[in-house]
Coordinates of C-alpha atoms and ligand atoms in Angstrom, one line a residue:
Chain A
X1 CA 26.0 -34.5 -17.2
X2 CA 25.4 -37.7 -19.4
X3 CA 25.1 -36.1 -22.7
X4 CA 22.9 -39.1 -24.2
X5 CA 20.0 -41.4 -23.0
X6 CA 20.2 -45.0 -22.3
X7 CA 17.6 -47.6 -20.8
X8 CA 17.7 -48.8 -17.9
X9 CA 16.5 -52.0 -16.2
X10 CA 16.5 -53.4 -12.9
X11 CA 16.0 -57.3 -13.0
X12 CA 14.8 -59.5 -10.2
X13 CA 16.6 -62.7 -11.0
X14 CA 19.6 -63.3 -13.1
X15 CA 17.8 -65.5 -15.9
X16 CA 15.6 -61.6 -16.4
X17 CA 18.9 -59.6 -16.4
X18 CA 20.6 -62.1 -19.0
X19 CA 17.6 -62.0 -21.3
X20 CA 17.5 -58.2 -20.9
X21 CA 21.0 -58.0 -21.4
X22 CA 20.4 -60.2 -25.0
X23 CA 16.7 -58.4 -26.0
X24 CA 18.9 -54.9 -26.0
X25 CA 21.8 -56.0 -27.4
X26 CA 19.7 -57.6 -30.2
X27 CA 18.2 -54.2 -30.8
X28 CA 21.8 -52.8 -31.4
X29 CA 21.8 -51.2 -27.7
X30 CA 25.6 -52.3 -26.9
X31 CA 24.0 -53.0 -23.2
X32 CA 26.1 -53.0 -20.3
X33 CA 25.8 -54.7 -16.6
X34 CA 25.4 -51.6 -14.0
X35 CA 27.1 -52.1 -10.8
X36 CA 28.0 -49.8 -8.8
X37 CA 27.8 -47.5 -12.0
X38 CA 30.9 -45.5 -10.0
X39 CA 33.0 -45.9 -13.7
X40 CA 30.0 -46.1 -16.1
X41 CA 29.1 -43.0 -15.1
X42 CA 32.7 -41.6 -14.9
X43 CA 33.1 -42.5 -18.4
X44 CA 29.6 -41.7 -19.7
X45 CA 30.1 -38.5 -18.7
X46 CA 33.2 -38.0 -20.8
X47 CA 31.8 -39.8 -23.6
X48 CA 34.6 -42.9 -23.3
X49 CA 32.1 -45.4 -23.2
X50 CA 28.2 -44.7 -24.7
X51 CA 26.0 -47.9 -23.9
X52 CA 22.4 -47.8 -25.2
X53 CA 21.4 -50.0 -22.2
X54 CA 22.3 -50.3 -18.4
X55 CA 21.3 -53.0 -16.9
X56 CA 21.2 -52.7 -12.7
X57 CA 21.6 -55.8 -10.9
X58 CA 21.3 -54.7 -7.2
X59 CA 18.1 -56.4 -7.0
X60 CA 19.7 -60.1 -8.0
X61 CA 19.4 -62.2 -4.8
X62 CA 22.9 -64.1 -5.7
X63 CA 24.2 -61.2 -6.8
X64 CA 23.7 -59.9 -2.8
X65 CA 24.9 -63.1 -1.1
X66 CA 28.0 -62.8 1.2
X67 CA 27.8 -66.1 3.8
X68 CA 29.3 -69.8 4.1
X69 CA 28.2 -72.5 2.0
X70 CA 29.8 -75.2 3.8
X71 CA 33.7 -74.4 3.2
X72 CA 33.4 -72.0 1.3
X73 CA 32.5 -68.3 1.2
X74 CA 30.1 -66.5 -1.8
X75 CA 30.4 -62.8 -1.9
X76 CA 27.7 -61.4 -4.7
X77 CA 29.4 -59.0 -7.3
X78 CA 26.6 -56.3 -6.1
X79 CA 28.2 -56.2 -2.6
X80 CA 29.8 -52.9 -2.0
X81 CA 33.5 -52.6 -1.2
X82 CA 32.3 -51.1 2.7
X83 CA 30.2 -54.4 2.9
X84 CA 33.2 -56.5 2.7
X85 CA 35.2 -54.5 4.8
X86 CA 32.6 -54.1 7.8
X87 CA 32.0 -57.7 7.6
X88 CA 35.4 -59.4 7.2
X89 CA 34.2 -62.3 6.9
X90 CA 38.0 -63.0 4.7
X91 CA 40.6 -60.8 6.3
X92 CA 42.9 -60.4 3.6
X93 CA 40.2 -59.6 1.1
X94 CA 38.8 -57.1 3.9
X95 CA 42.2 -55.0 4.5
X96 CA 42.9 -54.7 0.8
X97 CA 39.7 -53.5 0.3
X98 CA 40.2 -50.4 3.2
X99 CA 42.3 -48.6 1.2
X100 CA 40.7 -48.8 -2.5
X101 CA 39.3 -45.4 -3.2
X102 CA 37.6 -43.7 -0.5
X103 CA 35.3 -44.3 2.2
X104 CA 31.8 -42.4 0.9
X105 CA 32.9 -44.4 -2.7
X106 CA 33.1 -47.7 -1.2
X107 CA 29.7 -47.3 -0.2
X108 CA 28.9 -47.8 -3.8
X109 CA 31.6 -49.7 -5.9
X110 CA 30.7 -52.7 -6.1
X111 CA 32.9 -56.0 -6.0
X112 CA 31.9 -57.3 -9.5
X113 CA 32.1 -53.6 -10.7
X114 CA 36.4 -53.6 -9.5
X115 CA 36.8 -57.0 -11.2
X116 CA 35.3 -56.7 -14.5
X117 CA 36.0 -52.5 -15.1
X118 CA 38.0 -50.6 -17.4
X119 CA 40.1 -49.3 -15.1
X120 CA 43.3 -51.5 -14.6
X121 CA 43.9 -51.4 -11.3
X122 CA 41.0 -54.0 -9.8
X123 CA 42.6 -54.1 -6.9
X124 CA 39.9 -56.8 -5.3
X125 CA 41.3 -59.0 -7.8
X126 CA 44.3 -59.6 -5.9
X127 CA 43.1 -61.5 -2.8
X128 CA 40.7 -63.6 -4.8
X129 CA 43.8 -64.9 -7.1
X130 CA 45.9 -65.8 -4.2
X131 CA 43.3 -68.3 -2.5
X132 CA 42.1 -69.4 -6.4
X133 CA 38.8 -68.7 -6.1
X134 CA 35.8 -69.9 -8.7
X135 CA 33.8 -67.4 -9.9
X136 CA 29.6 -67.6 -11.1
X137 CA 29.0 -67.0 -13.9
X138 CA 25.7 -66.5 -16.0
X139 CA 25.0 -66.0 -19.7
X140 CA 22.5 -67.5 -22.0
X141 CA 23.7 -71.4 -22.0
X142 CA 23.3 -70.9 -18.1
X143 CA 25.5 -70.3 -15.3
X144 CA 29.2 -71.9 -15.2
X145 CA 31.7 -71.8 -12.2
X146 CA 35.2 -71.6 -13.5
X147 CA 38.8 -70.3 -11.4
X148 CA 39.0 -66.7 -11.0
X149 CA 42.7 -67.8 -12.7
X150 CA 40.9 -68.1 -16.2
X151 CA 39.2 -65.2 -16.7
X152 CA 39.8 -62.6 -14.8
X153 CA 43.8 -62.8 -14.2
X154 CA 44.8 -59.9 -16.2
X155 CA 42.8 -58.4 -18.7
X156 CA 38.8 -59.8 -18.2
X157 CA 38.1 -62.1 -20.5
X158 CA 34.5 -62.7 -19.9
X159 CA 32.4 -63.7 -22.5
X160 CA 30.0 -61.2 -24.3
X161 CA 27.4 -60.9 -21.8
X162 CA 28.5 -62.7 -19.6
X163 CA 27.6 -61.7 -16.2
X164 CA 30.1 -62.2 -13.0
X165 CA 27.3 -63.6 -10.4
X166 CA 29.5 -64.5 -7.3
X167 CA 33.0 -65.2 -6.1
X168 CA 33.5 -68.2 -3.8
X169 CA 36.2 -69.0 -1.7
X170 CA 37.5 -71.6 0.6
X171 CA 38.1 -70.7 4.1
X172 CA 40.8 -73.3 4.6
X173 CA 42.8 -70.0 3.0
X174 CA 41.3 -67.3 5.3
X175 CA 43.5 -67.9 8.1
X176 CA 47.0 -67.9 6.9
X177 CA 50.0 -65.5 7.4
X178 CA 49.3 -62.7 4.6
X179 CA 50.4 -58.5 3.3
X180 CA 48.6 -56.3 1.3
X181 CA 50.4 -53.3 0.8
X182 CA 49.3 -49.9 -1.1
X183 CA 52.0 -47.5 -2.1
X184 CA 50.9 -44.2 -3.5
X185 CA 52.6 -41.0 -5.4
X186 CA 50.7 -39.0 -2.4
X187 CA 47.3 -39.6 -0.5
X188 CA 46.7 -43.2 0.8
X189 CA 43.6 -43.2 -1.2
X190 CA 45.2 -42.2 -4.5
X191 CA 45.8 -45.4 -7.4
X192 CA 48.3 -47.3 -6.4
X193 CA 52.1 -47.0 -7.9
X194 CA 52.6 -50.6 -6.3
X195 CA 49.8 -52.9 -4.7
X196 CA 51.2 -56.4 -3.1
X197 CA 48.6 -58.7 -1.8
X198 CA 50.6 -61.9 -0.9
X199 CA 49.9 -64.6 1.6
X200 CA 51.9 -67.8 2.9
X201 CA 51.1 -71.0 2.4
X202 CA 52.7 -74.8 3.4
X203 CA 53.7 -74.1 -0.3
X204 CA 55.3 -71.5 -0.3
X205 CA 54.1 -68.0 -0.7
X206 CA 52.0 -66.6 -3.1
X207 CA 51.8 -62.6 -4.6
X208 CA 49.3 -60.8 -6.7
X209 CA 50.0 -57.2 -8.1
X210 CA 48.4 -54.0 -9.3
X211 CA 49.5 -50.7 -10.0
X212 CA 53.0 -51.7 -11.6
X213 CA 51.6 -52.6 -14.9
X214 CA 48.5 -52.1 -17.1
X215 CA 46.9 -55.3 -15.7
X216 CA 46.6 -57.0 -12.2
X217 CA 47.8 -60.3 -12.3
X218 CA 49.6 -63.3 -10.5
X219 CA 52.1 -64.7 -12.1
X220 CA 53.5 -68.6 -11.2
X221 CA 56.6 -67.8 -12.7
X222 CA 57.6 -64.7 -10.3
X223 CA 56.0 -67.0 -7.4
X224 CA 58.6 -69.9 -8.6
X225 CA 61.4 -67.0 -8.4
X226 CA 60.0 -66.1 -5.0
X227 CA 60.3 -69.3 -3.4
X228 CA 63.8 -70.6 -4.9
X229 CA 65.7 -71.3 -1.6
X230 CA 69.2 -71.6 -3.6
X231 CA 68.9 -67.6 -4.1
X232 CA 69.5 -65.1 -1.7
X233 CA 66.3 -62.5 -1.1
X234 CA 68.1 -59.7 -3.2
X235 CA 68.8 -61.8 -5.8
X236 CA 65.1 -63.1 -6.0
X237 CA 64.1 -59.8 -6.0
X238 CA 66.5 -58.4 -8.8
X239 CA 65.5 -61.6 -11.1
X240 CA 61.6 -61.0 -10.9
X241 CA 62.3 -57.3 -11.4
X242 CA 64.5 -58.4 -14.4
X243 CA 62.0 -61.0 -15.7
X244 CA 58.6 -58.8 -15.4
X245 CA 56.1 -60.4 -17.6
X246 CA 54.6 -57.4 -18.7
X247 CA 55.8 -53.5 -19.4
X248 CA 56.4 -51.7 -15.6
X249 CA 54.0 -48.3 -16.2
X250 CA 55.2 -45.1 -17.4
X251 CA 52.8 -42.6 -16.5
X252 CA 52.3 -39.3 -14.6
X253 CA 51.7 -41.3 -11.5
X254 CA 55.1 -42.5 -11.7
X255 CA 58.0 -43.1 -14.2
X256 CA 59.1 -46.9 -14.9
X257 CA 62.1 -46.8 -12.9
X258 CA 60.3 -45.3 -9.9
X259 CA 57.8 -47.9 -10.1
X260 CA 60.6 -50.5 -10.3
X261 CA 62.1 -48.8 -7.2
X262 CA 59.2 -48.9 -5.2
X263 CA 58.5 -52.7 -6.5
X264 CA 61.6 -53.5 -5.2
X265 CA 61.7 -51.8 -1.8
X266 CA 58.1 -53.5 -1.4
X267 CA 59.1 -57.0 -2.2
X268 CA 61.7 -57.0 -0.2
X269 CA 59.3 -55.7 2.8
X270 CA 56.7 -58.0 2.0
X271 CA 59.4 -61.1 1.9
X272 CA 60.7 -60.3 5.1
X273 CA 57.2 -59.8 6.8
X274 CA 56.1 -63.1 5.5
X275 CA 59.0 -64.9 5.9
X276 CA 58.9 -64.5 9.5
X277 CA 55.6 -65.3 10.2
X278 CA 55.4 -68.9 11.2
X279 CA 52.5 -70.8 9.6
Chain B
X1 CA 11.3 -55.0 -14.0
X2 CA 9.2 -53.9 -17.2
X3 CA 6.6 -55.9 -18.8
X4 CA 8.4 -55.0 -22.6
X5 CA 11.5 -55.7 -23.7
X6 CA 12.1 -52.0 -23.9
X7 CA 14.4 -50.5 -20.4
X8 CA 13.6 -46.7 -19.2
X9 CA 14.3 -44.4 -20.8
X10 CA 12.6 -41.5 -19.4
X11 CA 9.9 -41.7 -16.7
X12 CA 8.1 -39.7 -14.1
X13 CA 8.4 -40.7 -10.5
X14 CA 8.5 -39.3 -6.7
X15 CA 12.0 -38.7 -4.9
X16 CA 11.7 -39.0 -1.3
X17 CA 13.7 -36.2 -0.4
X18 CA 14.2 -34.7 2.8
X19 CA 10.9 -36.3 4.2
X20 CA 8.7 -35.0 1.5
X21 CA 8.1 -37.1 -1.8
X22 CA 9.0 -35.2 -4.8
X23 CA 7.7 -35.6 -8.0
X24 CA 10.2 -35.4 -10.6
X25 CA 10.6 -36.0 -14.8
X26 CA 14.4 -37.8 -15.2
X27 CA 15.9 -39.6 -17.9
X28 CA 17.7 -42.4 -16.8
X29 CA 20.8 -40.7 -17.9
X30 CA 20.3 -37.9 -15.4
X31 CA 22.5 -38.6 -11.9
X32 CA 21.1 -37.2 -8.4
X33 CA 22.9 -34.3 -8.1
X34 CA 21.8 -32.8 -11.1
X35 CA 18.3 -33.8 -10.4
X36 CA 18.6 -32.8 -6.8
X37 CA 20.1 -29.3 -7.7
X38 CA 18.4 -28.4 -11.4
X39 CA 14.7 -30.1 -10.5
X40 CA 14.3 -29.6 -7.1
X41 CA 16.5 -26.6 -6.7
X42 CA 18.2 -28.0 -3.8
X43 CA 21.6 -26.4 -4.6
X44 CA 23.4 -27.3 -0.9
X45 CA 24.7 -30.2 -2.7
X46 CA 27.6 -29.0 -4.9
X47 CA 29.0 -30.0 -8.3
X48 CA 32.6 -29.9 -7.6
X49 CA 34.7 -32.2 -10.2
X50 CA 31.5 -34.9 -11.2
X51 CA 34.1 -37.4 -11.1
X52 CA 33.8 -39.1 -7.3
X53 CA 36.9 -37.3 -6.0
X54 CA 36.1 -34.1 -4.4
X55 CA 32.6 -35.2 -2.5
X56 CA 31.3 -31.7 -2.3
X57 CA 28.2 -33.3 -3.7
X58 CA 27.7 -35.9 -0.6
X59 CA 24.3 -36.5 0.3
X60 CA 22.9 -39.2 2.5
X61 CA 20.7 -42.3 1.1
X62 CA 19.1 -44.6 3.3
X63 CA 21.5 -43.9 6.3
X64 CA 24.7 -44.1 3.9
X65 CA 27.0 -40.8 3.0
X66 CA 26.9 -41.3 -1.0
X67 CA 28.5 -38.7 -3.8
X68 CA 25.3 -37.6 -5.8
X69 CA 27.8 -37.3 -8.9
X70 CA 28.0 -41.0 -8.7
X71 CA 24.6 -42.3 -8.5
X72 CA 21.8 -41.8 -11.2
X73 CA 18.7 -40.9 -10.0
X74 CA 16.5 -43.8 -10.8
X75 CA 18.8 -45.9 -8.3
X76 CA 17.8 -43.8 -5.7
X77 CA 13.7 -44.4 -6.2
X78 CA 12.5 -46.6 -3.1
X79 CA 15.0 -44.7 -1.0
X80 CA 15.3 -41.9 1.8
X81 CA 17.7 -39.2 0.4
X82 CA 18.7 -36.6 2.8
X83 CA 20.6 -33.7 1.4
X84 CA 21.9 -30.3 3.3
X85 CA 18.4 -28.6 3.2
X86 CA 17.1 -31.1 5.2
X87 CA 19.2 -31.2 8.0
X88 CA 17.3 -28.2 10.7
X89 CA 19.7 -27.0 13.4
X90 CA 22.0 -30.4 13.9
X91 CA 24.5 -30.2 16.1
X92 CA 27.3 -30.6 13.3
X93 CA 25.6 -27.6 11.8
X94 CA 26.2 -25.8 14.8
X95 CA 29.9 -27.3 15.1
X96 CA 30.8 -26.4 12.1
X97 CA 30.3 -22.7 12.8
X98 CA 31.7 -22.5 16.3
X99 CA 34.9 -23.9 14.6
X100 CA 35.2 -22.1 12.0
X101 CA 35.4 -25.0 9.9
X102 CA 34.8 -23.4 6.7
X103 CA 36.1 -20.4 4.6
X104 CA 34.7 -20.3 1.0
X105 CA 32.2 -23.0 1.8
X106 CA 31.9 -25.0 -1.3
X107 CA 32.7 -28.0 0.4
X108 CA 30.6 -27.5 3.5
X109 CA 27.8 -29.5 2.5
X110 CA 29.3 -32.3 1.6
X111 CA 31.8 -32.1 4.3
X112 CA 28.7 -31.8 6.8
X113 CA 26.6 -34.9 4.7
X114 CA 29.3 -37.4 5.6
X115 CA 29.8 -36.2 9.2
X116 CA 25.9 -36.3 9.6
X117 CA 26.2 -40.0 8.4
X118 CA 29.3 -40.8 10.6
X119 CA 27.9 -39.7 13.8
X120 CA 24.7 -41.4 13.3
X121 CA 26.8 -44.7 11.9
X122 CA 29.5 -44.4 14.9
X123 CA 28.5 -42.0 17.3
X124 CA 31.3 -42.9 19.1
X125 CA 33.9 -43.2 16.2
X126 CA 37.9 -43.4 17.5
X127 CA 40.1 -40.8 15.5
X128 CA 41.3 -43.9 13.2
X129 CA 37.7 -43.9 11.8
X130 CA 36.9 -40.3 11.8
X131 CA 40.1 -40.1 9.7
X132 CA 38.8 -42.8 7.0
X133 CA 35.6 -40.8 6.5
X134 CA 37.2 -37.6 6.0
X135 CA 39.4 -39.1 3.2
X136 CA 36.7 -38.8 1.3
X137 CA 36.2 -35.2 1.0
X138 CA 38.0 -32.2 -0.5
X139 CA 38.8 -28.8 1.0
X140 CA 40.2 -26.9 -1.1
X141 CA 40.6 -23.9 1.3
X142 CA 42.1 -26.3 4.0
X143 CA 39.8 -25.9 6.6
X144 CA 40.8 -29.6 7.8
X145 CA 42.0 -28.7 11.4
X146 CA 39.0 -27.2 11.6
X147 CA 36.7 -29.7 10.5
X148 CA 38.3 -32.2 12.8
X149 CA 37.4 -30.1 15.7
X150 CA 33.9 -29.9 14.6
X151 CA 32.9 -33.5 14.1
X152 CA 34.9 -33.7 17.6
X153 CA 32.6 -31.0 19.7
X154 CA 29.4 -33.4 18.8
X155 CA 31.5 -36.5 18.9
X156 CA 33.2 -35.9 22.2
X157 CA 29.7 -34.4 23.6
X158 CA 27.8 -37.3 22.8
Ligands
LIG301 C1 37.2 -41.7 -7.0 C2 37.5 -43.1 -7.4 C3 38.7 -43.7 -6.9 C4 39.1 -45.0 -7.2 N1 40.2 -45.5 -6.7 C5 40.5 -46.8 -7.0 C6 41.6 -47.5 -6.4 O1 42.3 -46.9 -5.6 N2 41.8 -48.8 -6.7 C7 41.0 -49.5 -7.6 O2 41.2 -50.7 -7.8 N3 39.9 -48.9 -8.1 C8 39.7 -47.6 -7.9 N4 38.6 -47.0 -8.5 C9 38.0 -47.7 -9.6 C10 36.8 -48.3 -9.2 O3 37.2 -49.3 -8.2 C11 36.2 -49.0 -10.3 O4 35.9 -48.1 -11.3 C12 34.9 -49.5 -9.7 O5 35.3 -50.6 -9.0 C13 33.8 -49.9 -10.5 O6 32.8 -50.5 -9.7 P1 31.3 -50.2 -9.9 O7 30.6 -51.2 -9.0 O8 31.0 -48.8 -9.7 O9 31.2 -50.6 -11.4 P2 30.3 -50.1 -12.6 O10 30.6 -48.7 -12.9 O11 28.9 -50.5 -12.3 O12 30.9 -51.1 -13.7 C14 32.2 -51.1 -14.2 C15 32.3 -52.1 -15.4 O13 32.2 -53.4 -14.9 C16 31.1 -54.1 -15.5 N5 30.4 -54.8 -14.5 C17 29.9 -54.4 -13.3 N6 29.4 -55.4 -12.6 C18 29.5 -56.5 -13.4 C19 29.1 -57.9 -13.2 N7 28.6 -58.3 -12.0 N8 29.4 -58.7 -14.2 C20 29.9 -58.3 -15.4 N9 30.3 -57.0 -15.6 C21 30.1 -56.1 -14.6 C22 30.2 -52.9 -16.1 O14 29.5 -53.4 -17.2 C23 31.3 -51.9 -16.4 O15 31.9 -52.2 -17.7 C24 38.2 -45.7 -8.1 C25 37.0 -45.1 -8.6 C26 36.7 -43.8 -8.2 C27 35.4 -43.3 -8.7
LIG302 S1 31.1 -33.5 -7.4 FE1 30.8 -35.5 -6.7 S2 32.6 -36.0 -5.8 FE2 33.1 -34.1 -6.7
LIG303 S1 35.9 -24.0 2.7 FE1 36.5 -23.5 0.7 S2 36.7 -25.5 -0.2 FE2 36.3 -25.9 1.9

């Protein structure tokens, strides 16, 4: 049970939700966007996050969207996870999404809900960063589009109210060699110890993470490492182990140097899947 | 959307709930399951963990399995919810017993919910698919064998 009330509002366009989101936060309501509500509810319940005000945009026409516009695909952030995944419309994107969570959950996370939550793993994320997709987004000033690379690659950094509308993508991207990998401690649908989303390009390839540290992210530096053709695969691999921007994860999941085990056992598979593939 | 400024808090409206429409007092705060089970007193649906991982409070809205845990009750307004007491003699029922696909039965609710759902989404679901669905439930008696056989018998007979 939620042991304290909030309001709740369900807009019809996104100028209503902003101005909602800007009337209740004026009245001191700390309001929050309202997704899939999968983690608001999680944490409401355990008291780890207490907004005065949810704000539901399931009813935001954008916010629904998932079709072409010319070159380039728009998913709405109010899409569930089985919506992308029973309409593939980007395969990579679709077949990481199979194995986030559970089926009966995917009916109701939401694809804005897994970029912008608390919880670190985001695992959507990943596809979106290796095709550099521009994300919609709306505050008071007005909508913006900027790369997905700016404020969402690690840590969110939305602004303040800012609501994620849509992500686009180009299709030019959608039919290249690619890997997404999940391993888990146990169950396929447990959080991942090591995600790999990767995909080849004329390039060279590209790889986004989760699970290994306390952010998703892509990193241009490992990429570089990746693709240096004057190293052997093993020593590619031991470098970008050795140079990991960030701390590898000590939890009950898995220690550090479990995780780094399993990173490397999974960049080495994913190097050799991809590096056969012919463009 | 409200003509104030001011977000609900706390209204009266009508579930429609196994066919019938229910009126019911909620706070916004209030999820499904609790409203389902303390309001309507339809206790088939189960408060296992509250935390989306167990799914022994599955119900079905608008033709989609959904844990009850997981949604608030104000989302569901507009919708059809379909919980355990409203399912009369289905063939998964049925299956369920001849298999013996339960022991304590906490889960069997929720178990039967998102087979209900996957045989009406894919009545003709492959054993890749049945297995995806079944992820999403918990058993803590491991009646899984059994379960499998179930959704099989009406699966396999339809
Ligand atoms: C049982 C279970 C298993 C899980 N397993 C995994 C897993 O394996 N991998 C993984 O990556 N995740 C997993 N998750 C986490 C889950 O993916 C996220 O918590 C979920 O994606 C949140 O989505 P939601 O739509 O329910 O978001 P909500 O609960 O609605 O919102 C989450 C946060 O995002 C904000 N938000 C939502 N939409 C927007 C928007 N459009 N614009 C701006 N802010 C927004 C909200 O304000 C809130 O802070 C799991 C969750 C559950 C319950
Ligand atoms: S009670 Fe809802 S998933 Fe466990
Ligand atoms: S029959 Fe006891 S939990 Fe499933």
């Amino acid at each position: 049970m939620i042991s304290f009330d909030f309001e709740y509002f369900k807009p019809a366009t996104v100028e209503e939700a902003v101005r909602a989101f800007w009337q209740a936060e004026a009245r001191g309501k700390a309001p929050i966007y309202y997704g899939g509500g999968t983690e608001i509810i999680t944490m409401a319940r355990l008291d780890q996050l207490r907004p005065g005000a949810v704000i539901d945009i399931k009813g935001l026409p954008e916010c629904n969207d998932m079709r072409f516009r010319g070159e380039q695909l728009a998913i709405g952030a109010a899409r569930t996870l089985t919506d992308v995944e029973e309409t593939p419309l980007f395969p990579l994107l679709a077949d990481t999404v199979r194995d986030v969570a559970d089926h009966t959950n995917r009916n109701k996370i939401t694809v804005g809900g897994n970029l912008c939550g608390r919880f670190f793993y985001r695992e959507v994320l990943l596809p979106f960063l290796l095709v550099d997709s521009l994300v919609v987004l709306a505050g008071p000033k007005g909508m913006r589009t900027v790369p997905v690379h700016q404020v969402l690659n690690g840590a969110p950094s939305l602004a303040r109210g800012e609501l994620l509308v849509q992500v686009l993508s180009d299709r030019r991207y959608f039919g290249l060699p690619y890997v997404t990998v999940k391993k888990t401690k146990m169950e396929r649908i447990d959080y991942p110890l090591v995600r790999i989303a990767a995909l080849r390009t004329e390039q060279g390839i590209r790889m986004a993470f989760s699970g290994v540290s306390d952010i998703p992210f892509r990193s241009l530096r490992i990429e570089a490492i990746l693709n240096d053709a004057t190293l052997s695969l093993a020593e590619r691999i031991d470098r970008v182990i050795a140079t990991w921007p960030v701390p590898i994860l000590n939890d009950i999941i898995g220690s550090a140097a479990y995780r780094a085990f399993v990173l490397r056992n999974t960049l080495r598979d994913t190097m050799t899947a991809l590096e056969r593939r012919s463009l | 959307m409200n003509n104030t400024d001011r977000g609900i808090v706390k209204c009266e409206l009508e579930l429609l709930v196994n066919g019938k429409r229910q009126p019911v007092v909620i706070r916004s705060a209030d999820t499904l399951l609790r409203v389902l089970r303390e309001q309507l007193g339809l206790t088939g649906a189960k408060a296992g963990c509250e935390n989306g991982d167990c799914g022994a409070c599955t119900v079905i809205v608008s033709g989609t399995a959904v844990k009850s845990c997981l949604m608030l009750a104000i989302e569901a307004r507009g919708s059809r919810i379909t919980t355990i007491e409203g399912l009369e003699d289905a063939p998964i029922q049925q299956a369920f017993i001849d298999h013996f696909a339960f022991q304590c039965g906490f889960c069997t609710s929720g178990f039967i919910m998102n087979c209900q759902a996957l045989i009406d989404r894919h009545p003709d679901a492959n054993e890749a698919v049945i297995t995806e669905w079944l992820r999403s439930n918990i058993c803590r008696c491991t009646s899984y064998e059994e379960i499998r056989k179930a959704i099989h018998a009406v699966i396999d007979r339809e």
